[in-house]
Amino acid sequence: MKHGNRNAPKAKPTIVIVAGAWHTPIYIAPLATAPSSQSYPTVPLALPTSGNANRGLINDVAMITSRWEDVIGEQGRDVVLVVHSYGGISGSAAAGPFVRSVREKQGKDSSVVAILSMTSLAIPKDTFYAAGDRGEACVVCDGGFA
């Protein structure tokens, strides 16, 4: 499904803020205030793994993806992704199917148009990441960024 006319002015993008590990909405709510005051729709997300040892990266990516399917797919809005700390890992992993080049090939106008990393890792596309407590910490990259 295609949303809108490419020549028509686009609505302001939605700012999706993905918190780092151990951060709850109370910590990221103040960050949402500035864009909201400038009429940017803002969606602060606390990750399912925050404070829950039974959850992992897959749960975080699934939650982010479900929110993007609503904002990008249903509402037809672009997203500026703001990630903090560990949120950069889950946010980058979730971004792949929603980046402009992928969405345009699908004939869709809305996408993730930017990723802003705050004290976070920018995880390259096709990356393997091993946590330091489970082996030697490393990043292996076979492609570009998400």
mmCIF file of C-alpha atoms in Angstrom:
data_model
loop_
_atom_site.group_PDB
_atom_site.id
_atom_site.type_symbol
_atom_site.label_atom_id
_atom_site.label_comp_id
_atom_site.label_asym_id
_atom_site.label_seq_id
_atom_site.Cartn_x
_atom_site.Cartn_y
_atom_site.Cartn_z
ATOM 1 C CA MET A 1 0.000 0.000 0.000
ATOM 2 C CA LYS A 2 1.388 3.364 -1.005
ATOM 3 C CA HIS A 3 0.856 6.386 1.211
ATOM 4 C CA GLY A 4 0.477 9.830 -0.269
ATOM 5 C CA ASN A 5 1.975 11.726 -3.169
ATOM 6 C CA ARG A 6 5.770 11.985 -3.337
ATOM 7 C CA ASN A 7 5.445 15.637 -4.400
ATOM 8 C CA ALA A 8 3.154 16.616 -1.536
ATOM 9 C CA PRO A 9 4.776 18.070 1.588
ATOM 10 C CA LYS A 10 5.387 15.321 4.123
ATOM 11 C CA ALA A 11 4.184 15.461 7.683
ATOM 12 C CA LYS A 12 6.830 15.893 10.346
ATOM 13 C CA PRO A 13 8.499 12.573 11.111
ATOM 14 C CA THR A 14 7.729 10.705 14.278
ATOM 15 C CA ILE A 15 10.633 10.674 16.730
ATOM 16 C CA VAL A 16 11.015 7.156 18.151
ATOM 17 C CA ILE A 17 13.284 7.105 21.210
ATOM 18 C CA VAL A 18 14.707 3.708 22.170
ATOM 19 C CA ALA A 19 16.083 3.661 25.694
ATOM 20 C CA GLY A 20 19.171 1.828 26.806
ATOM 21 C CA ALA A 21 19.226 -1.178 29.094
ATOM 22 C CA TRP A 22 17.911 -0.567 32.620
ATOM 23 C CA HIS A 23 16.039 2.578 31.542
ATOM 24 C CA THR A 24 12.329 2.894 32.134
ATOM 25 C CA PRO A 25 9.985 5.466 30.561
ATOM 26 C CA ILE A 26 10.535 7.858 33.479
ATOM 27 C CA TYR A 27 14.158 8.314 32.365
ATOM 28 C CA ILE A 28 13.435 8.946 28.693
ATOM 29 C CA ALA A 29 10.247 11.007 29.073
ATOM 30 C CA PRO A 30 12.160 14.303 29.484
ATOM 31 C CA LEU A 31 13.949 13.633 26.191
ATOM 32 C CA ALA A 32 10.585 13.467 24.429
ATOM 33 C CA THR A 33 9.537 16.913 25.675
ATOM 34 C CA ALA A 34 11.584 19.057 23.267
ATOM 35 C CA PRO A 35 10.436 17.444 20.005
ATOM 36 C CA SER A 36 6.851 17.230 21.258
ATOM 37 C CA SER A 37 6.885 20.953 22.039
ATOM 38 C CA GLN A 38 7.773 21.549 18.367
ATOM 39 C CA SER A 39 4.817 19.427 17.162
ATOM 40 C CA TYR A 40 6.877 16.331 16.364
ATOM 41 C CA PRO A 41 5.013 13.180 17.330
ATOM 42 C CA THR A 42 7.225 11.360 19.825
ATOM 43 C CA VAL A 43 7.190 7.715 20.883
ATOM 44 C CA PRO A 44 9.502 6.861 23.814
ATOM 45 C CA LEU A 45 10.116 3.119 24.105
ATOM 46 C CA ALA A 46 11.419 1.178 27.079
ATOM 47 C CA LEU A 47 12.748 -2.205 26.038
ATOM 48 C CA PRO A 48 11.221 -5.497 27.243
ATOM 49 C CA THR A 49 14.674 -6.565 28.459
ATOM 50 C CA SER A 50 14.861 -3.617 30.839
ATOM 51 C CA GLY A 51 14.833 -5.264 34.248
ATOM 52 C CA ASN A 52 13.788 -8.657 32.861
ATOM 53 C CA ALA A 53 16.481 -11.332 32.671
ATOM 54 C CA ASN A 54 14.080 -13.669 30.832
ATOM 55 C CA ARG A 55 13.932 -11.403 27.772
ATOM 56 C CA GLY A 56 16.558 -10.812 25.101
ATOM 57 C CA LEU A 57 17.463 -8.930 21.942
ATOM 58 C CA ILE A 58 14.832 -10.755 19.886
ATOM 59 C CA ASN A 59 12.105 -9.487 22.236
ATOM 60 C CA ASP A 60 13.427 -5.932 21.985
ATOM 61 C CA VAL A 61 13.570 -6.010 18.180
ATOM 62 C CA ALA A 62 10.056 -7.485 17.973
ATOM 63 C CA MET A 63 8.627 -4.730 20.182
ATOM 64 C CA ILE A 64 10.355 -1.952 18.210
ATOM 65 C CA THR A 65 9.238 -3.510 14.922
ATOM 66 C CA SER A 66 5.615 -3.696 16.062
ATOM 67 C CA ARG A 67 5.635 0.009 16.946
ATOM 68 C CA TRP A 68 7.195 0.908 13.579
ATOM 69 C CA GLU A 69 4.624 -1.150 11.719
ATOM 70 C CA ASP A 70 2.012 1.114 13.280
ATOM 71 C CA VAL A 71 3.811 4.446 12.751
ATOM 72 C CA ILE A 72 5.381 3.730 9.352
ATOM 73 C CA GLY A 73 2.961 1.194 7.909
ATOM 74 C CA GLU A 74 -0.429 2.232 9.237
ATOM 75 C CA GLN A 75 0.090 5.970 9.753
ATOM 76 C CA GLY A 76 2.400 6.381 6.745
ATOM 77 C CA ARG A 77 4.829 8.570 8.696
ATOM 78 C CA ASP A 78 8.608 8.697 8.463
ATOM 79 C CA VAL A 79 10.606 7.901 11.604
ATOM 80 C CA VAL A 80 13.704 9.500 13.061
ATOM 81 C CA LEU A 81 15.163 6.891 15.376
ATOM 82 C CA VAL A 82 16.952 8.143 18.500
ATOM 83 C CA VAL A 83 18.835 5.381 20.322
ATOM 84 C CA HIS A 84 20.689 5.435 23.617
ATOM 85 C CA SER A 85 23.311 2.951 24.792
ATOM 86 C CA TYR A 86 22.124 -0.656 24.293
ATOM 87 C CA GLY A 87 19.092 0.746 22.449
ATOM 88 C CA GLY A 88 21.453 1.250 19.502
ATOM 89 C CA ILE A 89 21.884 -2.497 19.142
ATOM 90 C CA SER A 90 18.178 -3.322 19.195
ATOM 91 C CA GLY A 91 17.236 -0.189 17.240
ATOM 92 C CA SER A 92 19.772 -0.887 14.487
ATOM 93 C CA ALA A 93 18.657 -4.510 14.287
ATOM 94 C CA ALA A 94 15.024 -3.456 13.912
ATOM 95 C CA ALA A 95 15.724 -0.707 11.349
ATOM 96 C CA GLY A 96 16.790 -2.895 8.408
ATOM 97 C CA PRO A 97 13.388 -3.652 6.850
ATOM 98 C CA PHE A 98 12.241 -0.065 7.402
ATOM 99 C CA VAL A 99 15.076 1.966 5.825
ATOM 100 C CA ARG A 100 14.245 4.134 2.819
ATOM 101 C CA SER A 101 16.029 2.001 0.190
ATOM 102 C CA VAL A 102 14.096 -1.120 1.225
ATOM 103 C CA ARG A 103 10.749 0.654 1.543
ATOM 104 C CA GLU A 104 11.094 2.400 -1.836
ATOM 105 C CA LYS A 105 11.672 -0.973 -3.540
ATOM 106 C CA GLN A 106 8.358 -2.028 -1.989
ATOM 107 C CA GLY A 107 6.688 1.083 -3.442
ATOM 108 C CA LYS A 108 6.221 2.677 -0.020
ATOM 109 C CA ASP A 109 6.893 6.303 0.873
ATOM 110 C CA SER A 110 7.411 6.130 4.638
ATOM 111 C CA SER A 111 10.575 4.793 6.271
ATOM 112 C CA VAL A 112 13.239 5.245 8.915
ATOM 113 C CA VAL A 113 14.934 8.369 7.532
ATOM 114 C CA ALA A 114 17.629 8.907 10.177
ATOM 115 C CA ILE A 115 19.231 7.230 13.168
ATOM 116 C CA LEU A 116 20.646 9.423 15.923
ATOM 117 C CA SER A 117 22.898 7.506 18.322
ATOM 118 C CA MET A 118 23.560 8.881 21.802
ATOM 119 C CA THR A 119 26.444 7.145 23.573
ATOM 120 C CA SER A 120 25.538 4.092 21.569
ATOM 121 C CA LEU A 121 27.002 1.648 19.111
ATOM 122 C CA ALA A 122 26.169 2.073 15.438
ATOM 123 C CA ILE A 123 25.784 -1.562 14.468
ATOM 124 C CA PRO A 124 26.673 -2.330 10.842
ATOM 125 C CA LYS A 125 24.420 -4.439 8.635
ATOM 126 C CA ASP A 126 25.026 -8.219 8.786
ATOM 127 C CA THR A 127 26.858 -7.927 12.091
ATOM 128 C CA PHE A 128 27.653 -10.556 14.678
ATOM 129 C CA TYR A 129 28.042 -9.209 18.194
ATOM 130 C CA ALA A 130 29.326 -11.355 21.042
ATOM 131 C CA ALA A 131 28.844 -10.117 24.595
ATOM 132 C CA GLY A 132 32.019 -9.916 26.649
ATOM 133 C CA ASP A 133 30.775 -12.356 29.282
ATOM 134 C CA ARG A 134 29.973 -14.990 26.656
ATOM 135 C CA GLY A 135 33.215 -14.922 24.737
ATOM 136 C CA GLU A 136 35.581 -12.394 23.311
ATOM 137 C CA ALA A 137 33.763 -9.137 22.547
ATOM 138 C CA CYS A 138 33.812 -8.531 18.825
ATOM 139 C CA VAL A 139 31.920 -7.026 15.946
ATOM 140 C CA VAL A 140 32.163 -8.632 12.526
ATOM 141 C CA CYS A 141 30.698 -6.612 9.664
ATOM 142 C CA ASP A 142 29.986 -7.940 6.174
ATOM 143 C CA GLY A 143 27.992 -5.006 4.786
ATOM 144 C CA GLY A 144 26.904 -1.400 5.240
ATOM 145 C CA PHE A 145 24.876 0.051 8.058
ATOM 146 C CA ALA A 146 21.173 -0.735 8.449
#
